[in-house]
mmCIF file of C-alpha atoms and ligand atoms in Angstrom:
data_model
loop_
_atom_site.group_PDB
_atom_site.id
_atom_site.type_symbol
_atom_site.label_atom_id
_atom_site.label_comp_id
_atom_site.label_asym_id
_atom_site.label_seq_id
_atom_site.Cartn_x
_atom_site.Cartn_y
_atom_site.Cartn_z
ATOM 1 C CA UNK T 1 -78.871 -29.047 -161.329
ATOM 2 C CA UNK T 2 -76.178 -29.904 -158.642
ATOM 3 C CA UNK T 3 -73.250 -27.186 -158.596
ATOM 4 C CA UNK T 4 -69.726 -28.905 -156.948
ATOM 5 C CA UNK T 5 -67.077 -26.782 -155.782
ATOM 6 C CA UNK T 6 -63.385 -27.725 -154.850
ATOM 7 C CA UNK T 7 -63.276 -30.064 -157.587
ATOM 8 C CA UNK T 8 -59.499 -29.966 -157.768
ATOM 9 C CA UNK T 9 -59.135 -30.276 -154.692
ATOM 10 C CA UNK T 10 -58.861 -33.611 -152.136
ATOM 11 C CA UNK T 11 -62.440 -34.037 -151.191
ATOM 12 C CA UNK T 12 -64.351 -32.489 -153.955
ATOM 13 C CA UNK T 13 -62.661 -34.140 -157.001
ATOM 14 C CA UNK T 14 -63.501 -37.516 -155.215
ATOM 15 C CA UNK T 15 -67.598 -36.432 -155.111
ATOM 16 C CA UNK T 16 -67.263 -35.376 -158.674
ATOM 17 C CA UNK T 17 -65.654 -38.616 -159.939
ATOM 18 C CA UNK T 18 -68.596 -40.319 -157.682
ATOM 19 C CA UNK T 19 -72.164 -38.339 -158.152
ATOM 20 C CA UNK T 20 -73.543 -40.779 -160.835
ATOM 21 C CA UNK T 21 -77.422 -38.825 -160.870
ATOM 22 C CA UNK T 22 -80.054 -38.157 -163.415
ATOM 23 C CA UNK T 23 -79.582 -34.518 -162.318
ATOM 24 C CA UNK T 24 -77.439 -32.345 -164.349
ATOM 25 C CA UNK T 25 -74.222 -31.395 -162.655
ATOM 26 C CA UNK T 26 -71.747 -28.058 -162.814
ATOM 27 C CA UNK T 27 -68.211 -28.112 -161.861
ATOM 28 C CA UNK T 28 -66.509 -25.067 -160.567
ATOM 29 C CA UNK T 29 -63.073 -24.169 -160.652
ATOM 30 C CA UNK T 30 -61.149 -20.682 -161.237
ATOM 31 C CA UNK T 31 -59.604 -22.518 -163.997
ATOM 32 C CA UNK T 32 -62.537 -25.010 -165.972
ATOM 33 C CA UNK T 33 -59.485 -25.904 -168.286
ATOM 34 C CA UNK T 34 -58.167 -27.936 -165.226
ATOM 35 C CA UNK T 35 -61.608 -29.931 -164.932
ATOM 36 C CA UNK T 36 -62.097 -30.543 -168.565
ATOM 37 C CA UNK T 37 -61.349 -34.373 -167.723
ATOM 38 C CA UNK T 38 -64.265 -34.429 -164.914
ATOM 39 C CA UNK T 39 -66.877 -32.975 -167.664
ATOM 40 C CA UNK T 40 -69.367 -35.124 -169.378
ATOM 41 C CA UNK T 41 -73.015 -35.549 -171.357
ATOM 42 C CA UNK T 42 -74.493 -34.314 -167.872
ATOM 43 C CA UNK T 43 -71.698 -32.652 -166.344
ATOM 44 C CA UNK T 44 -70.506 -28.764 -167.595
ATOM 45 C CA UNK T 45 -67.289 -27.325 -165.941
ATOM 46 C CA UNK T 46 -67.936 -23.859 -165.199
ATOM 47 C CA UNK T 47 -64.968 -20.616 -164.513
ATOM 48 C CA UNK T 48 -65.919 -18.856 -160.540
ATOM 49 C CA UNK T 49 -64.047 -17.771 -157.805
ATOM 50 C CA UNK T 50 -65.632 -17.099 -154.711
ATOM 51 C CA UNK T 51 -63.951 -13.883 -154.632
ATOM 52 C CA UNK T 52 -65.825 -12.778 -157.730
ATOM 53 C CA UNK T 53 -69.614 -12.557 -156.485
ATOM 54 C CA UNK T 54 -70.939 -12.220 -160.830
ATOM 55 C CA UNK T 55 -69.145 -15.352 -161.292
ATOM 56 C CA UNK T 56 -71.088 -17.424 -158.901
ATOM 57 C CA UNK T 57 -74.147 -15.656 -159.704
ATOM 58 C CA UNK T 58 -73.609 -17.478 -162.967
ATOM 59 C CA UNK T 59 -72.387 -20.739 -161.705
ATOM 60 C CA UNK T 60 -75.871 -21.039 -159.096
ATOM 61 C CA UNK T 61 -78.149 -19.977 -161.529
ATOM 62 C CA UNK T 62 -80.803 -22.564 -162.136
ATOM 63 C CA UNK T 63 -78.797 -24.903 -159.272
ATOM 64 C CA UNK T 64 -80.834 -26.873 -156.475
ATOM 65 C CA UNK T 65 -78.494 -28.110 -154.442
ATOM 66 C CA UNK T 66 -74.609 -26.935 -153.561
ATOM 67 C CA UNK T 67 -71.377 -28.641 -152.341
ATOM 68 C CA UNK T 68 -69.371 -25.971 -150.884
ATOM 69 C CA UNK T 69 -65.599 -26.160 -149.867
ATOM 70 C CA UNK T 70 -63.246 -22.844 -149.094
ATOM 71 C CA UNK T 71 -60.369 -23.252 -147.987
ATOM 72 C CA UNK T 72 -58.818 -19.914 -147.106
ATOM 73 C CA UNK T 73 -59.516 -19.071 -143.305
ATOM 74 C CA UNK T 74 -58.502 -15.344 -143.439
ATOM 75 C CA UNK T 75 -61.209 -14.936 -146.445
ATOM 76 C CA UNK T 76 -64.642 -14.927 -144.522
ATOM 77 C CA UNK T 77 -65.846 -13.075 -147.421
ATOM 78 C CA UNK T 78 -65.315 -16.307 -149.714
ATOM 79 C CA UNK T 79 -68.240 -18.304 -147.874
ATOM 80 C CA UNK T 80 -70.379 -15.110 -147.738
ATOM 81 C CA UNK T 81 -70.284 -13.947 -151.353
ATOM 82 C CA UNK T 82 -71.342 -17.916 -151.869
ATOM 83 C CA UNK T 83 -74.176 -17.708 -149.535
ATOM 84 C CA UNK T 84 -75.293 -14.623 -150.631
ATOM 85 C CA UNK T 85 -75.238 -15.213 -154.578
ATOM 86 C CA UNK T 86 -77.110 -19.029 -153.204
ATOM 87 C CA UNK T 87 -79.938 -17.285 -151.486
ATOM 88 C CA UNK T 88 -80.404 -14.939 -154.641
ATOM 89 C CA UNK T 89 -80.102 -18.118 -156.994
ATOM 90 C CA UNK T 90 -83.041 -20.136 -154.891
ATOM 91 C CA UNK T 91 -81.015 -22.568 -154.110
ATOM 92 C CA UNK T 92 -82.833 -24.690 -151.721
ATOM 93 C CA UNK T 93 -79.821 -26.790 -149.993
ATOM 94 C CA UNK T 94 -76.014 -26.448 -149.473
ATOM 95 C CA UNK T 95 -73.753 -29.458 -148.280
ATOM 96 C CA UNK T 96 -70.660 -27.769 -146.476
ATOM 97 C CA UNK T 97 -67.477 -29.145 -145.760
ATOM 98 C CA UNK T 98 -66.949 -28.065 -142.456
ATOM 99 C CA UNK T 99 -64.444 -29.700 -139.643
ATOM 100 C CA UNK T 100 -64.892 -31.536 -136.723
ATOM 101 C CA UNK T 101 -63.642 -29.256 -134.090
ATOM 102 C CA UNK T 102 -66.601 -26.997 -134.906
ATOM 103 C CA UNK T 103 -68.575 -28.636 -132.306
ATOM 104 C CA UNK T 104 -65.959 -29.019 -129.800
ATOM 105 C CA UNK T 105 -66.008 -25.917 -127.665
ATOM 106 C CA UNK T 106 -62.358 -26.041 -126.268
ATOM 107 C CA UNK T 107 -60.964 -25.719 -130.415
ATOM 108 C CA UNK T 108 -60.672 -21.336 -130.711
ATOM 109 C CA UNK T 109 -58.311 -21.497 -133.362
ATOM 110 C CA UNK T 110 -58.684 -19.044 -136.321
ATOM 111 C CA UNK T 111 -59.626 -22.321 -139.068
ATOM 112 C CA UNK T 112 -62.159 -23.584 -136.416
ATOM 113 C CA UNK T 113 -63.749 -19.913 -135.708
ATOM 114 C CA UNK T 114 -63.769 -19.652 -139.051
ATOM 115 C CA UNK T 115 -65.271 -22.687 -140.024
ATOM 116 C CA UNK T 116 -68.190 -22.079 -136.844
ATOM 117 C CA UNK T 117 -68.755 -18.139 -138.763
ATOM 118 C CA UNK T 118 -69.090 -20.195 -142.039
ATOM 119 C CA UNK T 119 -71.919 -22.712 -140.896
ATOM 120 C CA UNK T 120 -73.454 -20.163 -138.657
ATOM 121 C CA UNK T 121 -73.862 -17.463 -142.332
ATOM 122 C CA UNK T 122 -75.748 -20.806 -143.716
ATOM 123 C CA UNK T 123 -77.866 -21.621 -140.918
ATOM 124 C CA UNK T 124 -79.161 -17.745 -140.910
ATOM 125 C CA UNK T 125 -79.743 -18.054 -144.464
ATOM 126 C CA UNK T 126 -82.457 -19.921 -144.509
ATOM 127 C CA UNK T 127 -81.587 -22.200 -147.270
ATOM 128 C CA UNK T 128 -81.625 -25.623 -145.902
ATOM 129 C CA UNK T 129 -77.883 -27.155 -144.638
ATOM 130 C CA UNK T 130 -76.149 -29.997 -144.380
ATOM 131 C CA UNK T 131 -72.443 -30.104 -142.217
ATOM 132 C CA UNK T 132 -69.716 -32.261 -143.039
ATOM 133 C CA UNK T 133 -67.486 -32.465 -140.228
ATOM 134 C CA UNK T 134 -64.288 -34.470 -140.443
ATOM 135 C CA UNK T 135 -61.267 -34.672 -138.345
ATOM 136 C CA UNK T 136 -58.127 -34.728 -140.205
ATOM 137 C CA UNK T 137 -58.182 -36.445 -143.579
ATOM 138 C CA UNK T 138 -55.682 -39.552 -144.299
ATOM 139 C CA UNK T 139 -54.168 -37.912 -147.640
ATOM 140 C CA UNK T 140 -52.754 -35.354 -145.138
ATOM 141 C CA UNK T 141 -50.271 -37.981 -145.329
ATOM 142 C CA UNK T 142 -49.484 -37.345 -148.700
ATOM 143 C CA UNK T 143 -47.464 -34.402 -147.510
ATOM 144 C CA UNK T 144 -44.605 -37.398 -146.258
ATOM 145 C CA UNK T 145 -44.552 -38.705 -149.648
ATOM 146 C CA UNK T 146 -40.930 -36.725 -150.523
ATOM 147 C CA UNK T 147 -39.298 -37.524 -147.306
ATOM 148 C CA UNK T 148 -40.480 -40.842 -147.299
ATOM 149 C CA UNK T 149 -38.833 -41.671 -150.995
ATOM 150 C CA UNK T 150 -35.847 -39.197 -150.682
ATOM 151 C CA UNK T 151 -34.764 -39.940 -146.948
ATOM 152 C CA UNK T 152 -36.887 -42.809 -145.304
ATOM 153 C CA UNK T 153 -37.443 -40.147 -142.726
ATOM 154 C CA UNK T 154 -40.839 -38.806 -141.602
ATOM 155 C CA UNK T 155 -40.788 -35.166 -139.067
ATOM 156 C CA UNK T 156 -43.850 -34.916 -137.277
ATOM 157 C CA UNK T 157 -45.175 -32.835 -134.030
ATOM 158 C CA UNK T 158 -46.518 -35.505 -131.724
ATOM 159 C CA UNK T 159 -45.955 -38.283 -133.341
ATOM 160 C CA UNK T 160 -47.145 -40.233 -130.376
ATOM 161 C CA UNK T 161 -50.500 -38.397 -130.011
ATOM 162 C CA UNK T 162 -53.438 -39.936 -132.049
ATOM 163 C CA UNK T 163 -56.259 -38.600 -134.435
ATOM 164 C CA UNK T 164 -59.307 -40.211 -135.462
ATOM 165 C CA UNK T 165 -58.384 -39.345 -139.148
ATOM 166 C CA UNK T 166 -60.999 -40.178 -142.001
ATOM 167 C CA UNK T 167 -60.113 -41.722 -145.681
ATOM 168 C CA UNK T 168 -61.748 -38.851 -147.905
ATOM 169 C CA UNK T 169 -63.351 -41.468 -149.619
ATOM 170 C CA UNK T 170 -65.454 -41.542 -147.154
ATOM 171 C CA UNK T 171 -66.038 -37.959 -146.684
ATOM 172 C CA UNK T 172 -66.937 -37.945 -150.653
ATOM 173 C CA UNK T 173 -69.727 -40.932 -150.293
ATOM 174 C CA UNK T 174 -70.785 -38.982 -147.423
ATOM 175 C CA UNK T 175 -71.462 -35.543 -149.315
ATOM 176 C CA UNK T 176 -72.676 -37.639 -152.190
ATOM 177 C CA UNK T 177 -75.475 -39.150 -150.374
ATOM 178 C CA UNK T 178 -76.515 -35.585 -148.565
ATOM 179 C CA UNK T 179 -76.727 -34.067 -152.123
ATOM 180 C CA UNK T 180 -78.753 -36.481 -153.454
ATOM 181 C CA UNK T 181 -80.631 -38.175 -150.752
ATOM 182 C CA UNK T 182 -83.334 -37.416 -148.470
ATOM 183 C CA UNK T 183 -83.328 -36.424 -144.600
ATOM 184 C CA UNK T 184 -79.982 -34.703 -144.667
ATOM 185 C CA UNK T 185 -81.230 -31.055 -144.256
ATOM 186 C CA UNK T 186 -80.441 -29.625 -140.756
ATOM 187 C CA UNK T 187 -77.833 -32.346 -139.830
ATOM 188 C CA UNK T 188 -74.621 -31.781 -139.091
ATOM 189 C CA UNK T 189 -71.980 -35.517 -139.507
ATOM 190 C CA UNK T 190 -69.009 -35.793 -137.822
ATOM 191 C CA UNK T 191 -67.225 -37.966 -139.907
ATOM 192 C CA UNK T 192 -63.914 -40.073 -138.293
ATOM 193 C CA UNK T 193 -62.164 -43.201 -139.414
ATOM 194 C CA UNK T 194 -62.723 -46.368 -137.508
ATOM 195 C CA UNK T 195 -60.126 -45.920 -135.241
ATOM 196 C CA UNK T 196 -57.433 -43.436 -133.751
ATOM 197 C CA UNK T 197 -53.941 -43.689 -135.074
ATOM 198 C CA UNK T 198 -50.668 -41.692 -134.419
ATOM 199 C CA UNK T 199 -48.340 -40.082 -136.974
ATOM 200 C CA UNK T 200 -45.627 -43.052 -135.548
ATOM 201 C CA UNK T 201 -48.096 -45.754 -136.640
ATOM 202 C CA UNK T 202 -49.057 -44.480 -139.685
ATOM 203 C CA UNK T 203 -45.426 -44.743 -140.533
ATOM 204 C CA UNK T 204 -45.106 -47.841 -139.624
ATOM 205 C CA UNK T 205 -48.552 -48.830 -141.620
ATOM 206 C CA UNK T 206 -46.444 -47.299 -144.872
ATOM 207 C CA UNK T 207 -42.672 -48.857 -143.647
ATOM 208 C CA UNK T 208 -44.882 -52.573 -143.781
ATOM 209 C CA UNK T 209 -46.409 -51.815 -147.205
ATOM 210 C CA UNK T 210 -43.479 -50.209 -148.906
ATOM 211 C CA UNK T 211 -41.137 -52.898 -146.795
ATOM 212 C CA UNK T 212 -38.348 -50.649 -146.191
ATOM 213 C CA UNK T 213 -37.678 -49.160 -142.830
ATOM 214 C CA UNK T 214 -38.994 -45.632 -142.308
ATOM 215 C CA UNK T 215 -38.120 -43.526 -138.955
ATOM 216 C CA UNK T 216 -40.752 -41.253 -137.533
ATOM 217 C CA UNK T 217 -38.707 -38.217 -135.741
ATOM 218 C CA UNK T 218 -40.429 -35.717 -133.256
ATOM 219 C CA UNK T 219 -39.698 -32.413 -134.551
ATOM 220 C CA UNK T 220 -39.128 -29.538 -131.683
ATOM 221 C CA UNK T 221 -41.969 -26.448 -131.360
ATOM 222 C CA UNK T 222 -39.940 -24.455 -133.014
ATOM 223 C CA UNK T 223 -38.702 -26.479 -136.132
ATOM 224 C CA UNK T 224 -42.200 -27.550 -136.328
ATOM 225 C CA UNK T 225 -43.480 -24.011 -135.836
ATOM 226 C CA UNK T 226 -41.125 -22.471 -138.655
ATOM 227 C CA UNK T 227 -41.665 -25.979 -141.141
ATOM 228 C CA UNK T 228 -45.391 -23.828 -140.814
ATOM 229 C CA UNK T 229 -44.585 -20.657 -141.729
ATOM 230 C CA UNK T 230 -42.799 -21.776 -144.368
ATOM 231 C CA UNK T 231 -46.191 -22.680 -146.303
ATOM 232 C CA UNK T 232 -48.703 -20.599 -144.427
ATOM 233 C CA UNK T 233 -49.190 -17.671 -143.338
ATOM 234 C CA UNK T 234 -48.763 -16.840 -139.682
ATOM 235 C CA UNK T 235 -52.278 -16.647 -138.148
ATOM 236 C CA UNK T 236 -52.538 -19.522 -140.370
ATOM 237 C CA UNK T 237 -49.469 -21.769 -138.587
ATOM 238 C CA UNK T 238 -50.066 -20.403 -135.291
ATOM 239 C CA UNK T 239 -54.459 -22.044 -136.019
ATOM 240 C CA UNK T 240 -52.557 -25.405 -136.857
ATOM 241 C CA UNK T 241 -50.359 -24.876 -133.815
ATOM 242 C CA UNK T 242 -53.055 -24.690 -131.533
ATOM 243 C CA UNK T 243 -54.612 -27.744 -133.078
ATOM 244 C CA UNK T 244 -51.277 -29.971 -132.622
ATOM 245 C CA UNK T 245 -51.776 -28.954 -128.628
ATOM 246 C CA UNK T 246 -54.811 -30.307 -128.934
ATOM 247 C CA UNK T 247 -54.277 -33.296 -130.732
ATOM 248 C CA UNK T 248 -51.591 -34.115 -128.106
ATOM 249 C CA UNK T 249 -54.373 -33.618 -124.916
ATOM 250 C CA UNK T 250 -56.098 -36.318 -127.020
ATOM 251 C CA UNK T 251 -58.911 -34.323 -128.304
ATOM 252 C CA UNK T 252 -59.009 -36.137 -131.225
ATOM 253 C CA UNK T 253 -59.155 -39.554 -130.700
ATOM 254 C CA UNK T 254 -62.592 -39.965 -130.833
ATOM 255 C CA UNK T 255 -64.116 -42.377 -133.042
ATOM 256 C CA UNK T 256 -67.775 -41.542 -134.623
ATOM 257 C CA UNK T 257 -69.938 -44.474 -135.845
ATOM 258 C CA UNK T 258 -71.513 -42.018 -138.725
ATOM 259 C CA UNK T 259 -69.735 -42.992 -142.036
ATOM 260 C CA UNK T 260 -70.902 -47.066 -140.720
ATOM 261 C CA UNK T 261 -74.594 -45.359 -140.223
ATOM 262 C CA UNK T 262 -75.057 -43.720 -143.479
ATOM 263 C CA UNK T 263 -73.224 -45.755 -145.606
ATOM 264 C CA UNK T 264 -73.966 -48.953 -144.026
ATOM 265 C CA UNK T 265 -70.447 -50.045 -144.273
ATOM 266 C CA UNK T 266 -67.212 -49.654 -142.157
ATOM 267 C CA UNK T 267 -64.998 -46.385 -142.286
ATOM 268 C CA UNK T 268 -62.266 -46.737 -143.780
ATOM 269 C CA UNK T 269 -59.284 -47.345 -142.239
ATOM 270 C CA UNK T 270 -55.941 -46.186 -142.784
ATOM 271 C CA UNK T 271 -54.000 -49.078 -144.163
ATOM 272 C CA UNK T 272 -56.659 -49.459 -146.685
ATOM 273 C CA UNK T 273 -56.330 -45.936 -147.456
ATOM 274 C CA UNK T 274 -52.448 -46.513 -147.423
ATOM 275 C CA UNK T 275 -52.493 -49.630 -149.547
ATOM 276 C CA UNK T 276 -54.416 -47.640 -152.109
ATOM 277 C CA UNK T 277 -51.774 -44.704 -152.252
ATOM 278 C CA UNK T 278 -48.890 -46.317 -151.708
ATOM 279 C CA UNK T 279 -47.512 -45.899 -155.003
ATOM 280 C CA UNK T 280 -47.202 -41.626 -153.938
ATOM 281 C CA UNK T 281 -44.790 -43.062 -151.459
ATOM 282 C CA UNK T 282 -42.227 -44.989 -154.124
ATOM 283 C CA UNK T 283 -39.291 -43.753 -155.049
ATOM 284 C CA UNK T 284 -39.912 -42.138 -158.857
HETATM 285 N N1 LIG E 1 -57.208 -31.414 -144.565
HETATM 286 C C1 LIG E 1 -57.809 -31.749 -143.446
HETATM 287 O O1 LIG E 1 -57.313 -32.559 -142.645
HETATM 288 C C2 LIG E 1 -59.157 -31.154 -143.144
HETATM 289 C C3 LIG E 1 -59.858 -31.601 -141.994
HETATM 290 C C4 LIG E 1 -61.114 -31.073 -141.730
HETATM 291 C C5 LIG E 1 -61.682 -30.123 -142.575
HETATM 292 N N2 LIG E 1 -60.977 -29.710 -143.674
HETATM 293 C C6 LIG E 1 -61.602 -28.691 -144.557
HETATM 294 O O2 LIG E 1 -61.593 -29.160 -145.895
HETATM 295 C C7 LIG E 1 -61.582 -28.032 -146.757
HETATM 296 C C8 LIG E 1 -60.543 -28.235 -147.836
HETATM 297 O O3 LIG E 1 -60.928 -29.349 -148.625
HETATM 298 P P1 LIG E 1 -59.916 -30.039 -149.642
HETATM 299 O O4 LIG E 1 -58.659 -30.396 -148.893
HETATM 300 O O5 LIG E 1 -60.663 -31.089 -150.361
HETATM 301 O O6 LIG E 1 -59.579 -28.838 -150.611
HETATM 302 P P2 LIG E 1 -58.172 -28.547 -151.332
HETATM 303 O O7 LIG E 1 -57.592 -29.853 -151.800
HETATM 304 O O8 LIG E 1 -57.378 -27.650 -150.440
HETATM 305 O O9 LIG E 1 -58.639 -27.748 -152.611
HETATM 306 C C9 LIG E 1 -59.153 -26.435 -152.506
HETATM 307 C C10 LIG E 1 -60.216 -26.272 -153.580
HETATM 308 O O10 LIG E 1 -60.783 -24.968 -153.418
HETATM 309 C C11 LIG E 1 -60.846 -24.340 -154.670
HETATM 310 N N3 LIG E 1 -60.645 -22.906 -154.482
HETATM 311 C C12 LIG E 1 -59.637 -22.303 -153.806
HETATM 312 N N4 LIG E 1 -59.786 -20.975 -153.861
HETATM 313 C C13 LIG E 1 -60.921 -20.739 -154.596
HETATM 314 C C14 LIG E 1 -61.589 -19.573 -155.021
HETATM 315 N N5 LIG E 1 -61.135 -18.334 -154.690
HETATM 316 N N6 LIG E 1 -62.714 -19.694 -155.764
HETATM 317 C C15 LIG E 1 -63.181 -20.929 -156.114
HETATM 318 N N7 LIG E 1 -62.578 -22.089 -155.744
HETATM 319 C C16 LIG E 1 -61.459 -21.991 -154.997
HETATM 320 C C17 LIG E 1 -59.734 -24.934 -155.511
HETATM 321 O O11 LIG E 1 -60.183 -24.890 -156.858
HETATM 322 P P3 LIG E 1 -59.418 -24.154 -158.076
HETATM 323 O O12 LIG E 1 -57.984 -23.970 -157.675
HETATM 324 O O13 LIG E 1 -59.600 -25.130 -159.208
HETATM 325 O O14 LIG E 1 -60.185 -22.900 -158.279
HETATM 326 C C18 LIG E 1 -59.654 -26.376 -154.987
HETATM 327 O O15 LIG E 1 -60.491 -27.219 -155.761
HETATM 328 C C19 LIG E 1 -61.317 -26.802 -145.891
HETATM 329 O O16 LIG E 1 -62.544 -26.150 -145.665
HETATM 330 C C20 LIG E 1 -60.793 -27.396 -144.590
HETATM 331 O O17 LIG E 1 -61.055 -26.583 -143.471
HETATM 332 C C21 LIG E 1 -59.743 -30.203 -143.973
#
């Protein structure tokens, strides 16, 4: 038995739509209702929240191998009550969505320390690991998608600066091979798309495919700052603040050949990514 988490989310939904095994497979949400869809002869959808530790006793019983994704930094106790109820369930590996920065030791934001406590919990667990570390996904993008249709205008910090960003596509294949293959335990993949990009050119990548003009605008620290705060909470904006800084010192421009090694195929790269999305992007 295979248990997926996130499955509403970005990256997990795509390794649920994409684990074709023998194996049977459990899909966790807090509300199974919303996976319904996903379920199938070999596939259950199962109610858990990581903040309910009797749920995901239930949820790993009888499981062999894990894809774990949290995705609330100031909840440490999410990945912990999943590690925890793991060990007790004998579950033997867990694939974790991690993030690049990780293993960059100039990133000491609070998502990046968070993410280092979560991997670190799994490695002293003894139950055997596998890291997924991206840098920032392409859908990220998807957060333009109103601005684009409604004003043609895109506000971004650093719009100049670039990031190795990864098509989640490729970040699913990824965690689909480590659950089912062999030789994954104990490795940790930094997982990048085939080339860095900057906000400005992915704008222009959407202006040629929707062929309208789109303007990419440099927003100041302190619209972009309070844009933040506006959907997060502060630790939380002030972690993604950091990372901008970062992004603009070039820290993440870096391209990994990993996705090409496993997969034996090119990373994805964003206008393929765009192309395939572009419809978000049209006016409704
Ligand atoms: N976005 C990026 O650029 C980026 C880059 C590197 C790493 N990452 C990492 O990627 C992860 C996020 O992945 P994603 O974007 O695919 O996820 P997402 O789209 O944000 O979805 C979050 C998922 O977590 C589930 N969830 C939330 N709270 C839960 C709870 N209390 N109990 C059980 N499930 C819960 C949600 O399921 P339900 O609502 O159905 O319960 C949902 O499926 C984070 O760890 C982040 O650090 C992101």
């Amino acid at each position: 038995m295979i248990l997926l988490t996130g499955v509403t989310g970005t990256v997990g939904r795509l390794v649920a739509e994409r684990l074709a095994t023998d194996e049977p497979v459990r899909l966790l949400s807090r509300d199974p209702r919303r996976i319904a869809a996903l379920a199938g002869p070999r596939t259950e959808a199962v109610g858990g929240d990581f903040a309910d530790p009797s749920s995901l006793a239930a949820a790993l019983t009888g499981v062999r191998a894990a894809f774990l994704v949290t995705s609330d930094p100031l909840t440490p106790a999410h990945d912990e009550h999943f590690v925890a109820a793991a060990r007790s369930a004998g579950v033997r590996h867990v694939v974790k969505l991690s993030a690049r920065a990780v293993a960059e030791p100039d990133a000491t934001d609070l998502i990046t320390r968070w993410q280092r406590d979560n991997e670190e919990l799994l490695r002293a667990s003894g139950i055997e690991w596998t890291f997924l570390r991206p840098r920032a996904f392409m859908s990220n993008t998807l957060g333009w998608a109103r601005a684009v249709r409604d004003e043609g205008v895109v506000r971004t910090v650093n719009g100049a600066s670039r990031n190795a960003t990864v098509d989640p596509r490729d970040i699913a294949d990824t965690a689909v091979l480590s659950l089912t293959g062999t030789g994954h335990a104990g490795r940790a993949y930094p997982l990048t798309g085939p080339a860095a990009i900057s906000s400005a050119d992915q704008v222009a990548v959407l202006a040629a495919l929707l062929e309208r003009p789109l303007r990419c605008e440099d927003m100041t620290r302190d619209q972009a700052y309070q844009g933040l705060l506006a959907r997060y909470p502060s630790p939380v904006a002030d972690a993604l603040m950091e990372s901008a800084v970062r992004q603009r010192s070039g820290a993440k421009a870096g391209v990994e050949p990993t996705v090409e090694t496993l997969l034996g195929r090119a990373a994805g790269a964003y206008r393929a990514w765009a192309h395939d999305h572009i419809q978000a992007f049209r006016p409704v």
